[in-house]
mmCIF file of C-alpha atoms in Angstrom:
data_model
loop_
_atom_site.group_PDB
_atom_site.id
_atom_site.type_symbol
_atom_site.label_atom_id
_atom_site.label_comp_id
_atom_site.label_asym_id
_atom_site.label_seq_id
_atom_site.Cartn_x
_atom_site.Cartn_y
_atom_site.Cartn_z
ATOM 1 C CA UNK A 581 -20.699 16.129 3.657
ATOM 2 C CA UNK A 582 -23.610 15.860 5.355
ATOM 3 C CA UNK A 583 -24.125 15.381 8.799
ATOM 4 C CA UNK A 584 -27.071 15.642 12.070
ATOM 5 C CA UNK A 585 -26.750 16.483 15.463
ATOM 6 C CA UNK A 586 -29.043 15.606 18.147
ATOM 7 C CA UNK A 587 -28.898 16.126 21.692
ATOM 8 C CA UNK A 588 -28.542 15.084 24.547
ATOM 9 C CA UNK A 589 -27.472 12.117 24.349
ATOM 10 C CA UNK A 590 -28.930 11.335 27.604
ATOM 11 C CA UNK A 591 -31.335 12.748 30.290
ATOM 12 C CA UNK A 592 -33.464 12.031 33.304
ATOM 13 C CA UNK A 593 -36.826 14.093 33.196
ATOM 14 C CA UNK A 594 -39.626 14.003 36.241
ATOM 15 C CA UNK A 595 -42.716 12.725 35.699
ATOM 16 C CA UNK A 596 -44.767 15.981 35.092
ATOM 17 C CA UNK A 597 -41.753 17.962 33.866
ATOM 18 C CA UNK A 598 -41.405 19.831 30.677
ATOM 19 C CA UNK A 599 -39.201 18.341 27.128
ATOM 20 C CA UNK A 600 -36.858 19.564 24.483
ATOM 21 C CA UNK A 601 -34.933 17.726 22.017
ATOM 22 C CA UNK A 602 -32.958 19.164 19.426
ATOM 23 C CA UNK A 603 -31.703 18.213 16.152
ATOM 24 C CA UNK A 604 -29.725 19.958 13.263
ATOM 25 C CA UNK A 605 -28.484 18.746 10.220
ATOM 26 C CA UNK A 606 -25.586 19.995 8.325
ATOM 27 C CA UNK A 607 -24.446 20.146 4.661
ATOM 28 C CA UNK A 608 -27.899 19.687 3.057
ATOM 29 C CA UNK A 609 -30.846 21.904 2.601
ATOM 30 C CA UNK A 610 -34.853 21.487 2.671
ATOM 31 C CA UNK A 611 -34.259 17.705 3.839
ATOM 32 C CA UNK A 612 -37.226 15.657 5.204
ATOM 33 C CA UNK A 613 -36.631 15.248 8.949
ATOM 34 C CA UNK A 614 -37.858 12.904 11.223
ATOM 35 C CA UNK A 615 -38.552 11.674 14.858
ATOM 36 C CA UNK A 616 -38.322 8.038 15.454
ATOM 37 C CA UNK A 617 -38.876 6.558 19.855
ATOM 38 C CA UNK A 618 -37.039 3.040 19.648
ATOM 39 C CA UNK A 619 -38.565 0.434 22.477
ATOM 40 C CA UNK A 620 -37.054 -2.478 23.334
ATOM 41 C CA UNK A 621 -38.095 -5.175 21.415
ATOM 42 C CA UNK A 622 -40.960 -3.002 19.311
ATOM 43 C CA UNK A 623 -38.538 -1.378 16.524
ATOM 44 C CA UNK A 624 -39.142 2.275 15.538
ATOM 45 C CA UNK A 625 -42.256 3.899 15.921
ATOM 46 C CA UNK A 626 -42.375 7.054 13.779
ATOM 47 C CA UNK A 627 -43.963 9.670 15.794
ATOM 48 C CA UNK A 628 -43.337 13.039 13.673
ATOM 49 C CA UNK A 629 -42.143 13.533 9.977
ATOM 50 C CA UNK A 630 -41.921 17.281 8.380
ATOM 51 C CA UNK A 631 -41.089 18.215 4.335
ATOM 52 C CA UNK A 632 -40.832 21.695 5.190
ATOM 53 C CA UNK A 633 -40.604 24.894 7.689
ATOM 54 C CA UNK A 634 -43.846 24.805 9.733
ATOM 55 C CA UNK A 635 -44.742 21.645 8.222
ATOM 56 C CA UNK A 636 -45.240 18.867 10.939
ATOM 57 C CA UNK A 637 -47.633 15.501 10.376
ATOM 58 C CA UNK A 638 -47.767 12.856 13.057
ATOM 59 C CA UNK A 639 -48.030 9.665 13.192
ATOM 60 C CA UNK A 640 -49.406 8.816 16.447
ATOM 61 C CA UNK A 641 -51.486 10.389 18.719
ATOM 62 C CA UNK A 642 -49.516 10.693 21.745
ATOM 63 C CA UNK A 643 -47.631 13.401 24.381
ATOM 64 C CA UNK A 644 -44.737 15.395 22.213
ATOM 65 C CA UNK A 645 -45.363 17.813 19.791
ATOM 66 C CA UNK A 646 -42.926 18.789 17.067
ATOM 67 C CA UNK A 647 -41.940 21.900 15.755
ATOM 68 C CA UNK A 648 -39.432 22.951 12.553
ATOM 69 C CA UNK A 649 -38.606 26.605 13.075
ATOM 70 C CA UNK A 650 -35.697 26.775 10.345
ATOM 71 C CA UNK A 651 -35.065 24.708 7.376
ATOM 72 C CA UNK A 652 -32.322 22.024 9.126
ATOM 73 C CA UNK A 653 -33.560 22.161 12.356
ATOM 74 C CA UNK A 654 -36.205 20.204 14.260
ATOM 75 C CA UNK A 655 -37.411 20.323 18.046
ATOM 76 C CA UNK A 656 -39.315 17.531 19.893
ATOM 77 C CA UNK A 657 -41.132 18.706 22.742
ATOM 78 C CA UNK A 658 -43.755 17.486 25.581
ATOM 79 C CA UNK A 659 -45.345 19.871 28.330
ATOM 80 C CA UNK A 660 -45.598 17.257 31.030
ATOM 81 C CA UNK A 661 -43.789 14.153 30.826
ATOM 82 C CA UNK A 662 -45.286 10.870 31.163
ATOM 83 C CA UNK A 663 -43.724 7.452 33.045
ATOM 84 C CA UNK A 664 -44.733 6.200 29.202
ATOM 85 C CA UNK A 665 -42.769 8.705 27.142
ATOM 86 C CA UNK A 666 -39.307 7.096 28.710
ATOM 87 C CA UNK A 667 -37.620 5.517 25.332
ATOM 88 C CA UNK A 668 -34.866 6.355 22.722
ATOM 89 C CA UNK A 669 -35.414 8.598 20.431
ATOM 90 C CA UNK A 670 -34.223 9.121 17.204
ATOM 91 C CA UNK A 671 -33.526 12.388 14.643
ATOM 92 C CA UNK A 672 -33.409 11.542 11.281
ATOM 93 C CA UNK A 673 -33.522 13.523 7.824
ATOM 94 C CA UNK A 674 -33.219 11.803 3.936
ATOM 95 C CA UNK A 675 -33.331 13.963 0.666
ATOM 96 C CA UNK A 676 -36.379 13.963 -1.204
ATOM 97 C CA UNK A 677 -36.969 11.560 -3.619
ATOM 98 C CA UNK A 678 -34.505 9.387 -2.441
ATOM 99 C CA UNK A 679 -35.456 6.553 -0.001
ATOM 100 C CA UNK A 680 -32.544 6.312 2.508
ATOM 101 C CA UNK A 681 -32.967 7.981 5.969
ATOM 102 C CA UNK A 682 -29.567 9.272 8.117
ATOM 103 C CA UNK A 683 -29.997 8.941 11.845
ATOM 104 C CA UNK A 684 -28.517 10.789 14.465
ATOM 105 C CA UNK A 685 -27.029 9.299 17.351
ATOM 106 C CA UNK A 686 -30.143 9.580 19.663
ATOM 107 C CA UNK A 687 -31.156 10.622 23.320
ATOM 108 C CA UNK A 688 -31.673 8.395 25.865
ATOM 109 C CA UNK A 689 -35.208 9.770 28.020
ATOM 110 C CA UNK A 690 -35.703 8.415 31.178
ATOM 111 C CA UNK A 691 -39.219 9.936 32.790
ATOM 112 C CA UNK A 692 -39.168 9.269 36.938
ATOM 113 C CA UNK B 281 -50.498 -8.316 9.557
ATOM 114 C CA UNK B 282 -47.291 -5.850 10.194
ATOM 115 C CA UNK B 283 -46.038 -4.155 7.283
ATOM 116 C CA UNK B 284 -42.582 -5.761 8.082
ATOM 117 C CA UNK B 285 -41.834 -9.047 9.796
ATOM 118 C CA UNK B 286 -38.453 -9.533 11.005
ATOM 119 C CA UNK B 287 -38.034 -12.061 13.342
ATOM 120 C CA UNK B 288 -36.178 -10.401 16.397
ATOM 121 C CA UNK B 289 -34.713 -13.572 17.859
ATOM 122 C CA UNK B 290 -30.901 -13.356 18.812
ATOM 123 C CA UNK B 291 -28.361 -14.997 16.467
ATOM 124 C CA UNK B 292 -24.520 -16.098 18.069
ATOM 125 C CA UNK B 293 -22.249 -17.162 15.023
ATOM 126 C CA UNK B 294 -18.328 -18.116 15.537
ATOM 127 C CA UNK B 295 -16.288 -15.957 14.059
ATOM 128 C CA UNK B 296 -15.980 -16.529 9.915
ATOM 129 C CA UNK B 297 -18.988 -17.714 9.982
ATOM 130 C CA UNK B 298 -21.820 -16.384 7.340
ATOM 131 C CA UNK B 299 -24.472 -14.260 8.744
ATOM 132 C CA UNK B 300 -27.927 -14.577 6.980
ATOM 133 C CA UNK B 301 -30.536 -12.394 8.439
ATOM 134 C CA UNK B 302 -34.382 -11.423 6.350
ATOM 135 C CA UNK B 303 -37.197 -9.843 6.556
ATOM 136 C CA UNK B 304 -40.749 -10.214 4.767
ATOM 137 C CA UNK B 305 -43.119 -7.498 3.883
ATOM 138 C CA UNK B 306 -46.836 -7.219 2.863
ATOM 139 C CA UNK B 307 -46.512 -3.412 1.047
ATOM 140 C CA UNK B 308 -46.539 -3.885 -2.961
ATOM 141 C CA UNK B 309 -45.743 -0.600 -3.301
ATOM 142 C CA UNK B 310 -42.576 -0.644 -1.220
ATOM 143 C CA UNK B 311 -39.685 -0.074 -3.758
ATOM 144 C CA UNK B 312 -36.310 1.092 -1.695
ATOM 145 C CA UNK B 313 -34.995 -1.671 0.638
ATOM 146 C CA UNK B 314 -32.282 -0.460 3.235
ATOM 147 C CA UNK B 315 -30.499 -2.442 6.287
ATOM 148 C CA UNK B 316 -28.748 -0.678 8.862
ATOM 149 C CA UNK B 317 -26.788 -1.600 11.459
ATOM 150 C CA UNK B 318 -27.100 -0.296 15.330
ATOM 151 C CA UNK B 319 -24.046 -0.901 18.081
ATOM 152 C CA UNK B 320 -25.633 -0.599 21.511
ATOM 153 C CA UNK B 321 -27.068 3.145 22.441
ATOM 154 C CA UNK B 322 -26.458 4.917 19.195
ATOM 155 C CA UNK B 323 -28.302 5.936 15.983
ATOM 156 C CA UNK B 324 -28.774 3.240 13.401
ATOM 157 C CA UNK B 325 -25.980 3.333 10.604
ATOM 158 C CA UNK B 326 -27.351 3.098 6.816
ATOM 159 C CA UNK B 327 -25.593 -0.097 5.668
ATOM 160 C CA UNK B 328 -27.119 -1.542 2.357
ATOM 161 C CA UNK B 329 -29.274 0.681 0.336
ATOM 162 C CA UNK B 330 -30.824 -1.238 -3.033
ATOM 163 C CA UNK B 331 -34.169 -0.303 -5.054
ATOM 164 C CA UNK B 332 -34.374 -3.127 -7.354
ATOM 165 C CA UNK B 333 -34.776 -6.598 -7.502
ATOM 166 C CA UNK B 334 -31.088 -8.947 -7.160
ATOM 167 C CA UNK B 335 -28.126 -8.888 -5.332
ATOM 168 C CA UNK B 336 -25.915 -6.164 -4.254
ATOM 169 C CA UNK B 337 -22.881 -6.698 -2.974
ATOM 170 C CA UNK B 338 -20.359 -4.178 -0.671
ATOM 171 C CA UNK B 339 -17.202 -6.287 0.683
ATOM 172 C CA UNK B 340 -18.173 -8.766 2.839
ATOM 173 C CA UNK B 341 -21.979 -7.647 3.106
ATOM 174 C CA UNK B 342 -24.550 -8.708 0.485
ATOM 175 C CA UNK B 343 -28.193 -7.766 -0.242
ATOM 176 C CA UNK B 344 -30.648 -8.965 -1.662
ATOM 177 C CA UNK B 345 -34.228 -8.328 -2.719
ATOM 178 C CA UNK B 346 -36.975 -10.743 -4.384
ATOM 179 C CA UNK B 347 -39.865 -8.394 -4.982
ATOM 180 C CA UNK B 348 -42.081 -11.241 -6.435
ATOM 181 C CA UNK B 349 -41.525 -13.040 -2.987
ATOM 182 C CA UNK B 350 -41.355 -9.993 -0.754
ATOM 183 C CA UNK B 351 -38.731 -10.940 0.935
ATOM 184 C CA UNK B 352 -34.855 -9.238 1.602
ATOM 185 C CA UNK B 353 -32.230 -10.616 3.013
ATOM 186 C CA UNK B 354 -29.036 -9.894 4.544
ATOM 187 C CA UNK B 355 -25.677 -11.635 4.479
ATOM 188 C CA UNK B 356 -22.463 -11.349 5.963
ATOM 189 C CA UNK B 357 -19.449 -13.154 4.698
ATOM 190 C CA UNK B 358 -16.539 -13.754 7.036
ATOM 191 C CA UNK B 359 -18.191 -12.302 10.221
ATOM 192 C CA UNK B 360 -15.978 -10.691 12.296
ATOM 193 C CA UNK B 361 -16.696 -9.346 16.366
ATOM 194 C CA UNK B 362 -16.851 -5.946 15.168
ATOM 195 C CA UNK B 363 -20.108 -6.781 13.323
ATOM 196 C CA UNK B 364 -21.867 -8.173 16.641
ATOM 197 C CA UNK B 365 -24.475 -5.666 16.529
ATOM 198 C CA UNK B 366 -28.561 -4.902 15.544
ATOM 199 C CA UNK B 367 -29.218 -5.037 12.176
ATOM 200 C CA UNK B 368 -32.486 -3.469 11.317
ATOM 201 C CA UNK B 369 -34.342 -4.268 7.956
ATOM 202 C CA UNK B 370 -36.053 -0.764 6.547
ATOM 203 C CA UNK B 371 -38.471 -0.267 3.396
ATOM 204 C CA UNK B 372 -40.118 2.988 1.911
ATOM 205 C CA UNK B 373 -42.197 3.902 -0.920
ATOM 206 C CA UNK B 374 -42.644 7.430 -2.528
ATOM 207 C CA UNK B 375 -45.252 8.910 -0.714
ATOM 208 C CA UNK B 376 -43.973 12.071 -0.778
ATOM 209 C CA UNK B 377 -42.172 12.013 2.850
ATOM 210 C CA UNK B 378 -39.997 8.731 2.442
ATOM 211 C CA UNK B 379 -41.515 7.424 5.283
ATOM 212 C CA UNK B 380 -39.281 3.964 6.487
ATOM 213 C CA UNK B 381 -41.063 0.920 7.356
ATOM 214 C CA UNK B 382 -38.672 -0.850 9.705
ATOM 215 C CA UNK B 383 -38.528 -4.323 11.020
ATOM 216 C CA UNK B 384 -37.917 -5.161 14.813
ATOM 217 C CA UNK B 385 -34.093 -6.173 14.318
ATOM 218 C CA UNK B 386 -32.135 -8.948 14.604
ATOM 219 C CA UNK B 387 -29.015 -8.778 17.564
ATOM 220 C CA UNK B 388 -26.155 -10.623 16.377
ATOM 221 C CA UNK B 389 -23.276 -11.933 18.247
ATOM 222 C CA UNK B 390 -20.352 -12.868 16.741
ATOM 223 C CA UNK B 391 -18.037 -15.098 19.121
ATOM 224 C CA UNK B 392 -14.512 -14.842 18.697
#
């Protein structure tokens, strides 16, 4: 069966400080993977969506950068933290074709 | 206009009660209709999954989707505590990288 692993689940980043978040996925191969933020009371925001190695589009113009180095893996990453970038964010991959997305369990940024 | 309306207001039920929750969106080309469900601080869990018009029905939930409307909906029969939660309405069309459109959620509370 398939599954995805993200983490942390939680962490406290200075303002100004560098990011990495993680996610794998297991039991499936070339997936479509995704990075969701989740603000209260604003739903998900899709910030980063790849169909392939090296293949990253974005949705919104913002602070984090994504990267796909192997097939079932997928990084989320910022230089210099902003107060703004604070949020949960979301992994998620779905097979193509199909419409369904599979979340991970998410991480929990708080910028200070 | 947002791509998916949800209205994010609270709903408390007493237990055994039926849950209806919906969503309305403006897409035409929309054609897979999800709703997952999110406890507090983790990753939203696919619950309903439909790509056609009608009613599907999995135990106590039931979905259903009026394309000519736009308009899904949600219920749950014989609510129990366990399914206080978030439910989140999601919709994607084949563009190639399944992105979800997903509405703000709805936080129900099911009183015992």
């Amino acid at each position: 069966s398939q599954t995805i692993h993200q983490w942390p689940a939680t962490l406290v980043q200075p303002v100004g400080s560098p990011l990495s978040l993680e996610c794998t996925v297991e039991g499936t191969s070339n997936p479509n993977l995704y990075w969701y933020r989740q603000a209260a009371g604003r739903g998900l925001q899709l910030l980063f969506y790849s169909v392939g190695i090296g293949q990253i589009s974005s949705e919104v113009p913002q602070n984090l950068s994504a990267s796909r180095p192997q097939d079932r893996q997928f990084i989320l990453s910022s230089k210099k933290l902003l107060l703004s970038d604070s949020g949960f964010y979301l992994c998620a991959w779905s097979v193509k074709g199909s419409g369904e997305a599979f979340f991970g369990q998410g991480t929990r940024l708080t910028v200070v | 206009q947002k791509e998916v309306e949800q209205d994010p207001g609270p709903l408390s039920v007493p237990e055994g009660a039926i849950v209806s929750l919906n969503c309305t969106y403006s897409n035409s080309a929309f054609q897979y209709f999800m709703w997952y469900r999110q406890y507090s601080r983790k990753g939203p869990e696919l619950l309903m999954y439909t790509y056609s018009s009608g009613n599907k029905e999995d135990g106590r939930f039931t979905a259903q989707v009026d394309k000519s409307s736009k308009y899904i909906s949600l219920f749950i029969r014989d609510s129990q505590p366990s399914d206080s939660a978030t439910y989140l309405c999601a919709m994607s069309a084949w563009f190639g990288n399944n992105r979800l459109a997903f509405g703000k959620g709805n936080q129900v509370v099911v009183i015992p």
